[in-house]
């Protein structure tokens, strides 16, 4: 028997070292090293490749080729009926691509992947689960009510060697692995979920995907503590990283491309979790704005951009006299530090007495907004609540607010204006610095440029 060999791995970034270290030299994390047994078995060639001639060690040496002689094969992407998913991938599934879907437990990764596997009857799919039994998966599929015509095979297996054997028999065109943390390869001794296992299994899947041109989707859990090797380790190995996120208490989920070798990395898709699975939300603005008969104070609508997509979203604020000595500030979906900054601007430059008042801010739909263009709507909602003056629901706002109360230009203003116009708004407040080269006559919506907050306040609150 071979001597047991072990190495130390950083649980944060996957850095490998021969001995224990207090701080990882790569990611500078402290106390992140754990020992893992990495004794390799005598054969280094994974089972599925033993029949092929190109082994890892005797790889055919590549020759340099001049670029115009390289034949570009038009990648025939597989289109799914899910338009959001296609868009996030950059226009469908690329053959031979390795895609990682990361997300917290319970967010809906398995649902999304099973739905994908069931929705493309034109190709054979293989859904491999190490977490659920065949019966459980079948139950879920029944719930998604798509299983009747699907060309989908289910395999519950965790050993990569057996998985590759099954793949050889089934010959699928698309493979889903749920999840990478449950897989183990016989090449490596350490436990499933450890850094070296996760890395080895991914490497095997990567070689398989590239050599057979089969797209492989890998589900990876993210945990808050570093006990399980997070998919961070894998991000540089895969072609595409998708992040599935959202608030578990809300129904909306966002699928975001974090890295994409075959498309834009700022795309995103929006889904709604229903009793019968995930439904695409193709027009997000309509849900993010609540329907009301009369305008109420403390509500404004921001023309914001999520990824590349313009979207109208409702911002709600509540300003009330503080019952305690220290005022509370709380925000959901918006950076609290940024809220404090805006409140300080309002207090210092415009004399609003907010320091003795509680301020609560909420972005509708459970979304987290990072687009700075939402600042203007946040300010309007706060002042509208404080003054108890409702804002007309036919108005929308897009602008970043600076420390002196100036309103700054934001990117892609034309897209925001078009979206607002399409949804029937009759006025949009934008920064004056955004009007350069903008043809206001082109639009059916009144464009109201403002340079400073004073201009905005006199236009809205008189
Ligand atoms: P799941 O896909 O198991 O999450 P993950 O794989 O990311 O851990 O989905 C978890 C939640 O989704 C679960 O709490 C139940 C809910 N759900 C629905 O609301 N509707 C459905 O049709 C399905 C299948 C799940
Ligand atoms: Mg799952």
Coordinates of C-alpha atoms and ligand atoms in Angstrom, one line a residue:
X1 CA 0.0 0.0 0.0
X2 CA 1.2 3.4 -0.8
X3 CA 2.2 5.8 1.9
X4 CA -0.6 8.2 2.9
X5 CA 0.2 11.6 1.4
X6 CA -1.5 14.7 2.6
X7 CA -1.4 18.4 1.8
X8 CA -2.8 21.5 3.3
X9 CA -5.5 23.5 1.5
X10 CA -6.8 27.0 2.1
X11 CA -10.6 26.7 2.5
X12 CA -11.0 30.1 1.2
X13 CA -9.2 30.2 -2.1
X14 CA -7.9 26.6 -2.6
X15 CA -4.2 27.4 -2.2
X16 CA -2.2 24.2 -1.7
X17 CA 0.8 24.0 0.6
X18 CA 2.9 21.1 1.8
X19 CA 2.7 22.2 5.4
X20 CA 0.3 24.1 7.7
X21 CA 0.4 27.9 7.6
X22 CA -1.3 30.5 9.8
X23 CA -2.0 32.8 7.0
X24 CA -2.7 32.0 3.4
X25 CA 0.0 33.6 1.2
X26 CA -2.5 33.8 -1.7
X27 CA -5.7 35.3 -0.2
X28 CA -4.3 36.5 3.1
X29 CA -7.0 34.7 5.1
X30 CA -6.0 33.6 8.6
X31 CA -6.5 30.1 10.0
X32 CA -7.9 28.8 6.8
X33 CA -5.6 25.8 6.2
X34 CA -6.9 22.2 6.7
X35 CA -5.1 19.0 6.1
X36 CA -6.5 16.7 3.4
X37 CA -5.4 13.3 2.3
X38 CA -4.5 13.4 -1.3
X39 CA -3.0 10.0 -1.9
X40 CA -3.5 9.2 -5.5
X41 CA -4.2 5.7 -6.7
X42 CA -1.8 4.1 -9.1
X43 CA -3.6 4.9 -12.3
X44 CA -3.9 8.6 -12.9
X45 CA -6.2 8.2 -15.8
X46 CA -9.9 8.5 -15.0
X47 CA -12.0 5.5 -16.0
X48 CA -13.9 7.2 -18.8
X49 CA -10.8 8.2 -20.5
X50 CA -9.0 4.8 -20.3
X51 CA -10.4 3.9 -23.7
X52 CA -9.3 7.1 -25.4
X53 CA -5.8 7.5 -26.7
X54 CA -5.0 10.9 -25.4
X55 CA -4.1 10.6 -21.8
X56 CA -3.1 13.6 -19.7
X57 CA 0.5 12.7 -19.9
X58 CA 0.9 11.8 -23.5
X59 CA -1.1 14.7 -24.9
X60 CA -0.5 15.5 -28.6
X61 CA 1.7 18.6 -28.8
X62 CA -0.2 21.5 -30.3
X63 CA 1.4 23.5 -33.1
X64 CA 1.1 27.3 -33.4
X65 CA -1.3 28.3 -36.2
X66 CA -1.8 31.6 -38.0
X67 CA -5.1 33.1 -36.9
X68 CA -6.8 33.3 -40.4
X69 CA -6.1 29.7 -41.0
X70 CA -8.0 28.6 -37.9
X71 CA -11.4 27.3 -38.9
X72 CA -14.1 28.7 -36.8
X73 CA -16.9 26.3 -36.2
X74 CA -20.0 28.2 -35.7
X75 CA -21.0 27.0 -32.2
X76 CA -24.5 25.7 -32.5
X77 CA -25.9 26.8 -29.2
X78 CA -28.7 24.9 -27.6
X79 CA -31.7 27.2 -27.1
X80 CA -33.9 26.6 -24.1
X81 CA -37.6 27.8 -24.0
X82 CA -36.5 29.9 -21.0
X83 CA -35.6 33.3 -22.5
X84 CA -34.1 34.6 -19.3
X85 CA -31.7 31.6 -19.0
X86 CA -30.6 31.9 -22.7
X87 CA -29.9 35.6 -22.2
X88 CA -27.9 35.1 -19.1
X89 CA -25.8 32.5 -20.9
X90 CA -25.2 34.9 -23.7
X91 CA -27.6 33.4 -26.2
X92 CA -28.1 29.7 -25.3
X93 CA -26.0 26.8 -24.1
X94 CA -22.6 26.6 -25.7
X95 CA -21.4 23.0 -26.5
X96 CA -18.6 21.9 -24.3
X97 CA -19.0 24.7 -21.8
X98 CA -18.7 24.2 -18.1
X99 CA -21.1 26.3 -16.2
X100 CA -21.2 26.8 -12.4
X101 CA -24.4 27.8 -10.7
X102 CA -23.7 29.1 -7.2
X103 CA -26.1 30.1 -4.5
X104 CA -27.1 29.7 -0.9
X105 CA -28.9 26.5 0.1
X106 CA -32.7 26.6 -0.5
X107 CA -32.6 29.4 -3.0
X108 CA -33.8 27.2 -5.9
X109 CA -30.7 25.9 -7.7
X110 CA -32.0 22.3 -8.0
X111 CA -35.4 23.6 -9.2
X112 CA -33.8 25.7 -11.8
X113 CA -31.6 22.9 -13.1
X114 CA -34.3 20.3 -13.1
X115 CA -36.5 22.7 -14.9
X116 CA -33.8 23.2 -17.5
X117 CA -33.2 19.5 -17.9
X118 CA -36.9 18.9 -18.4
X119 CA -37.5 21.8 -20.8
X120 CA -35.3 20.8 -23.7
X121 CA -36.9 17.6 -25.2
X122 CA -35.0 18.1 -28.5
X123 CA -31.8 17.0 -26.7
X124 CA -31.1 14.2 -24.2
X125 CA -30.3 15.5 -20.7
X126 CA -28.8 13.7 -17.7
X127 CA -29.6 15.1 -14.3
X128 CA -27.2 13.7 -11.7
X129 CA -28.0 14.2 -8.1
X130 CA -26.0 13.4 -5.1
X131 CA -28.5 15.0 -2.8
X132 CA -31.9 13.6 -3.5
X133 CA -33.3 10.2 -4.3
X134 CA -34.9 9.3 -7.6
X135 CA -38.3 9.4 -6.0
X136 CA -37.7 12.9 -4.6
X137 CA -36.6 14.2 -8.0
X138 CA -39.6 12.6 -9.7
X139 CA -41.8 14.3 -7.1
X140 CA -40.3 17.6 -7.9
X141 CA -40.6 17.0 -11.6
X142 CA -44.3 16.3 -11.2
X143 CA -44.6 19.5 -9.3
X144 CA -43.0 21.3 -12.2
X145 CA -45.5 19.4 -14.4
X146 CA -43.1 19.2 -17.4
X147 CA -42.0 15.6 -17.1
X148 CA -44.3 14.0 -19.7
X149 CA -42.5 14.9 -22.9
X150 CA -39.0 15.4 -21.4
X151 CA -36.0 13.5 -22.7
X152 CA -34.4 13.5 -19.3
X153 CA -32.5 10.8 -17.5
X154 CA -32.0 10.8 -13.7
X155 CA -29.0 9.4 -12.0
X156 CA -28.4 9.4 -8.2
X157 CA -24.7 8.8 -7.9
X158 CA -21.7 10.5 -6.2
X159 CA -18.7 8.7 -7.6
X160 CA -17.3 10.3 -10.7
X161 CA -16.0 7.0 -12.0
X162 CA -19.6 5.5 -12.0
X163 CA -21.0 8.8 -13.3
X164 CA -18.7 8.6 -16.4
X165 CA -19.7 5.0 -16.9
X166 CA -23.3 5.9 -16.9
X167 CA -22.6 8.9 -19.2
X168 CA -21.1 6.5 -21.7
X169 CA -24.3 4.3 -21.7
X170 CA -26.8 7.2 -21.8
X171 CA -24.8 9.5 -24.2
X172 CA -26.5 12.7 -23.0
X173 CA -26.2 16.0 -24.8
X174 CA -26.5 18.1 -21.6
X175 CA -25.4 17.2 -18.1
X176 CA -26.4 18.6 -14.8
X177 CA -24.4 17.9 -11.6
X178 CA -26.3 18.6 -8.4
X179 CA -24.1 19.4 -6.5
X180 CA -20.3 19.4 -6.9
X181 CA -19.9 19.2 -3.1
X182 CA -21.4 15.7 -3.0
X183 CA -19.2 14.2 -5.7
X184 CA -16.1 12.2 -5.0
X185 CA -13.4 10.9 -7.2
X186 CA -11.5 7.7 -6.5
X187 CA -8.3 9.5 -7.6
X188 CA -8.3 11.4 -4.3
X189 CA -8.7 10.1 -0.8
X190 CA -10.2 13.1 1.0
X191 CA -13.8 13.5 1.9
X192 CA -16.5 14.8 -0.6
X193 CA -16.8 18.6 -0.3
X194 CA -13.2 19.2 0.6
X195 CA -11.1 21.5 -1.6
X196 CA -9.0 18.8 -3.2
X197 CA -12.1 16.6 -4.0
X198 CA -14.1 19.5 -5.4
X199 CA -11.2 20.6 -7.5
X200 CA -10.4 17.1 -8.8
X201 CA -14.1 16.4 -9.7
X202 CA -14.4 19.7 -11.5
X203 CA -11.2 19.0 -13.4
X204 CA -12.5 15.6 -14.5
X205 CA -15.8 17.2 -15.6
X206 CA -13.9 20.0 -17.4
X207 CA -11.8 17.5 -19.4
X208 CA -14.9 15.5 -20.2
X209 CA -16.8 18.6 -21.4
X210 CA -14.0 19.9 -23.6
X211 CA -13.2 16.5 -25.1
X212 CA -16.8 15.5 -25.9
X213 CA -18.3 19.0 -26.5
X214 CA -21.0 18.2 -24.0
X215 CA -22.2 21.2 -21.9
X216 CA -22.0 20.5 -18.2
X217 CA -23.8 22.5 -15.5
X218 CA -22.4 22.2 -12.0
X219 CA -24.4 23.3 -8.9
X220 CA -22.3 24.6 -6.0
X221 CA -23.4 25.6 -2.6
X222 CA -22.0 28.7 -0.9
X223 CA -21.8 28.5 2.8
X224 CA -21.2 31.4 5.1
X225 CA -18.5 29.6 7.2
X226 CA -15.6 28.1 5.3
X227 CA -16.3 24.5 6.3
X228 CA -17.1 23.4 2.8
X229 CA -15.0 24.4 -0.1
X230 CA -17.0 27.2 -1.6
X231 CA -17.3 27.4 -5.4
X232 CA -14.8 30.3 -5.2
X233 CA -12.1 27.7 -5.8
X234 CA -13.7 26.7 -9.0
X235 CA -14.4 30.1 -10.5
X236 CA -11.3 30.2 -12.6
X237 CA -11.7 26.6 -13.9
X238 CA -15.1 27.0 -15.4
X239 CA -16.2 29.0 -18.4
X240 CA -19.3 30.6 -16.9
X241 CA -20.2 31.4 -13.3
X242 CA -23.9 32.1 -12.6
X243 CA -25.0 33.4 -9.3
X244 CA -28.6 32.5 -8.2
X245 CA -29.6 34.9 -5.5
X246 CA -32.6 36.5 -3.8
X247 CA -34.3 36.8 -0.5
X248 CA -35.7 33.4 0.6
X249 CA -38.7 35.2 2.1
X250 CA -39.6 36.9 -1.1
X251 CA -40.6 35.2 -4.3
X252 CA -38.2 36.9 -6.7
X253 CA -34.9 35.3 -7.7
X254 CA -32.1 36.8 -9.8
X255 CA -29.8 34.7 -12.0
X256 CA -26.7 36.8 -12.5
X257 CA -23.8 36.1 -14.8
X258 CA -20.6 36.8 -12.8
X259 CA -18.2 35.5 -15.4
X260 CA -18.9 34.4 -18.9
X261 CA -16.5 33.5 -21.6
X262 CA -19.3 33.3 -24.1
X263 CA -21.3 36.5 -23.4
X264 CA -21.7 39.6 -21.3
X265 CA -21.0 39.3 -17.6
X266 CA -23.5 41.9 -16.7
X267 CA -26.6 40.0 -17.9
X268 CA -29.3 38.9 -15.5
X269 CA -32.5 37.1 -15.5
X270 CA -35.4 37.5 -13.1
X271 CA -37.6 34.6 -11.9
X272 CA -40.5 34.2 -9.6
X273 CA -40.7 31.1 -7.4
X274 CA -44.2 29.7 -7.6
X275 CA -45.8 26.5 -6.3
X276 CA -45.1 25.0 -9.7
X277 CA -41.5 26.0 -10.0
X278 CA -39.7 29.1 -11.3
X279 CA -41.5 31.3 -13.8
X280 CA -39.6 33.8 -15.9
X281 CA -40.4 37.4 -15.3
X282 CA -40.0 39.0 -18.7
X283 CA -41.3 42.4 -17.7
X284 CA -39.9 43.1 -14.2
X285 CA -41.2 46.7 -14.0
X286 CA -44.8 45.6 -13.8
X287 CA -44.3 43.7 -10.6
X288 CA -41.9 46.0 -8.9
X289 CA -44.4 48.8 -8.8
X290 CA -47.4 48.3 -6.6
X291 CA -50.7 49.2 -8.1
X292 CA -52.5 52.0 -6.2
X293 CA -55.5 54.2 -6.8
X294 CA -54.2 57.3 -5.0
X295 CA -50.7 58.3 -4.5
X296 CA -49.4 58.0 -1.0
X297 CA -46.5 59.9 0.6
X298 CA -43.1 58.2 1.0
X299 CA -43.2 56.4 -2.3
X300 CA -41.2 57.2 -5.5
X301 CA -40.2 55.2 -8.5
X302 CA -36.7 54.9 -9.7
X303 CA -35.6 54.2 -13.3
X304 CA -32.8 51.9 -12.6
X305 CA -30.7 49.4 -14.4
X306 CA -30.0 45.9 -13.3
X307 CA -27.2 44.5 -15.3
X308 CA -28.0 45.7 -18.8
X309 CA -31.7 45.9 -18.2
X310 CA -33.7 49.0 -17.5
X311 CA -36.3 48.5 -14.8
X312 CA -38.7 50.6 -12.8
X313 CA -38.7 50.0 -9.1
X314 CA -40.6 51.3 -6.2
X315 CA -38.7 52.9 -3.3
X316 CA -40.6 53.3 -0.1
X317 CA -39.5 55.5 2.9
X318 CA -41.0 56.1 6.3
X319 CA -39.8 59.0 8.3
X320 CA -41.2 59.4 11.8
X321 CA -40.3 61.1 15.0
X322 CA -37.9 59.0 17.0
X323 CA -39.3 57.5 20.2
X324 CA -35.8 57.1 21.6
X325 CA -32.9 59.4 22.0
X326 CA -31.0 57.9 19.1
X327 CA -32.7 57.8 15.7
X328 CA -32.9 54.5 13.9
X329 CA -31.9 54.1 10.3
X330 CA -32.8 50.9 8.6
X331 CA -32.8 49.9 4.9
X332 CA -33.7 46.8 3.0
X333 CA -32.2 46.4 -0.5
X334 CA -30.2 49.6 -0.3
X335 CA -26.8 50.3 1.2
X336 CA -27.3 51.7 4.8
X337 CA -24.0 53.6 4.6
X338 CA -25.2 55.3 1.4
X339 CA -28.6 56.1 3.1
X340 CA -26.7 57.7 6.0
X341 CA -24.8 59.8 3.6
X342 CA -27.9 61.0 1.8
X343 CA -29.5 61.9 5.1
X344 CA -26.4 63.8 6.1
X345 CA -26.6 65.8 2.8
X346 CA -30.2 66.6 3.4
X347 CA -29.6 67.7 6.9
X348 CA -26.4 69.7 6.4
X349 CA -27.2 71.4 3.0
X350 CA -30.9 71.7 3.1
X351 CA -31.8 71.9 6.8
X352 CA -34.2 69.0 7.0
X353 CA -34.2 68.0 10.7
X354 CA -33.7 64.3 10.1
X355 CA -31.3 63.6 13.0
X356 CA -34.2 63.3 15.5
X357 CA -36.2 61.1 13.2
X358 CA -36.3 57.4 12.4
X359 CA -35.8 56.6 8.7
X360 CA -36.8 53.3 7.2
X361 CA -36.2 52.6 3.6
X362 CA -37.4 49.6 1.6
X363 CA -36.9 48.6 -2.0
X364 CA -39.9 46.7 -3.4
X365 CA -39.7 43.1 -4.4
X366 CA -36.8 42.1 -2.1
X367 CA -34.2 43.2 -4.6
X368 CA -30.8 44.6 -3.7
X369 CA -30.0 47.6 -5.7
X370 CA -26.5 48.7 -6.4
X371 CA -27.2 51.1 -9.2
X372 CA -26.3 54.6 -7.9
X373 CA -29.0 56.1 -10.1
X374 CA -31.5 55.1 -7.5
X375 CA -30.2 57.9 -5.1
X376 CA -32.6 60.5 -6.5
X377 CA -35.7 58.3 -5.9
X378 CA -34.4 57.5 -2.4
X379 CA -34.2 61.3 -1.6
X380 CA -37.6 62.0 -3.1
X381 CA -39.2 59.1 -1.1
X382 CA -37.6 60.4 2.2
X383 CA -38.7 64.0 1.7
X384 CA -42.1 63.0 0.5
X385 CA -42.6 61.0 3.7
X386 CA -41.1 63.7 6.0
X387 CA -43.3 66.4 4.4
X388 CA -46.2 64.1 3.9
X389 CA -46.6 65.2 0.3
X390 CA -47.4 62.4 -2.1
X391 CA -45.5 62.2 -5.4
X392 CA -47.5 61.6 -8.6
X393 CA -47.1 58.0 -9.6
X394 CA -46.6 59.0 -13.2
X395 CA -43.1 60.5 -12.4
X396 CA -39.9 58.6 -12.2
X397 CA -36.3 59.5 -11.2
X398 CA -32.8 58.6 -12.3
X399 CA -29.7 60.3 -10.9
X400 CA -26.8 59.9 -8.6
X401 CA -26.6 62.4 -5.7
X402 CA -23.2 63.8 -4.6
X403 CA -22.1 65.2 -1.3
X404 CA -22.9 68.8 -2.1
X405 CA -26.3 68.0 -3.3
X406 CA -25.4 68.0 -7.0
X407 CA -27.2 65.5 -9.2
X408 CA -24.7 63.5 -11.3
X409 CA -25.1 61.9 -14.6
X410 CA -25.8 58.1 -14.8
X411 CA -25.0 55.6 -17.6
X412 CA -27.4 54.4 -20.3
X413 CA -29.9 57.2 -19.7
X414 CA -31.6 56.7 -23.1
X415 CA -32.5 53.1 -22.1
X416 CA -34.0 54.3 -18.9
X417 CA -36.0 57.0 -20.6
X418 CA -37.3 54.5 -23.2
X419 CA -38.4 52.1 -20.5
X420 CA -40.2 54.8 -18.6
X421 CA -41.9 55.9 -21.8
X422 CA -42.9 52.4 -22.7
X423 CA -44.5 51.9 -19.3
X424 CA -46.6 55.0 -19.7
X425 CA -44.8 57.4 -17.3
X426 CA -45.3 61.1 -18.2
X427 CA -42.2 62.6 -16.6
X428 CA -38.7 61.6 -15.8
X429 CA -36.2 63.6 -13.7
X430 CA -32.6 63.2 -14.8
X431 CA -29.4 64.9 -14.2
X432 CA -28.8 68.0 -16.3
X433 CA -25.4 66.6 -17.2
X434 CA -27.1 63.7 -18.8
X435 CA -28.8 65.9 -21.4
X436 CA -25.8 66.4 -23.7
X437 CA -26.6 64.8 -27.0
X438 CA -30.0 63.7 -25.8
X439 CA -32.8 64.5 -28.2
X440 CA -35.8 65.2 -25.9
X441 CA -38.2 65.7 -28.8
X442 CA -37.7 62.1 -29.8
X443 CA -39.6 60.9 -26.7
X444 CA -43.3 61.1 -25.6
X445 CA -42.2 61.6 -22.0
X446 CA -41.4 64.9 -20.5
X447 CA -37.7 65.0 -19.6
X448 CA -37.0 67.2 -16.6
X449 CA -33.3 67.9 -16.2
X450 CA -32.2 69.0 -12.7
X451 CA -28.6 70.0 -11.7
X452 CA -29.1 70.4 -7.9
X453 CA -31.4 69.0 -5.3
X454 CA -32.9 72.5 -4.9
X455 CA -34.2 72.4 -8.4
X456 CA -35.8 69.1 -7.7
X457 CA -37.4 70.2 -4.5
X458 CA -38.9 73.3 -5.9
X459 CA -40.3 71.3 -8.8
X460 CA -41.9 68.7 -6.6
X461 CA -42.6 70.3 -3.3
X462 CA -42.9 73.9 -4.2
Ligands
LIG1 P1 -34.3 24.0 -4.2 O1 -34.3 24.0 -5.7 O2 -34.3 22.6 -3.5 O3 -33.1 24.8 -3.6 P2 -31.5 24.5 -3.6 O4 -31.3 23.4 -4.6 O5 -30.9 25.8 -4.1 O6 -31.1 24.2 -2.2 O7 -35.6 24.8 -3.8 C1 -35.8 25.3 -2.5 C2 -37.1 26.0 -2.3 O8 -37.9 26.2 -3.4 C3 -37.9 25.1 -1.3 O9 -38.0 25.9 -0.1 C4 -39.3 25.0 -1.9 C5 -39.3 26.0 -3.0 N1 -40.1 25.5 -4.2 C6 -41.2 26.2 -4.6 O10 -41.6 27.1 -4.0 N2 -41.9 25.7 -5.7 C7 -41.5 24.6 -6.4 O11 -42.1 24.2 -7.4 C8 -40.3 23.9 -6.0 C9 -39.8 22.7 -6.7 C10 -39.6 24.4 -4.9
LIG2 MG1 -30.6 21.5 -4.1

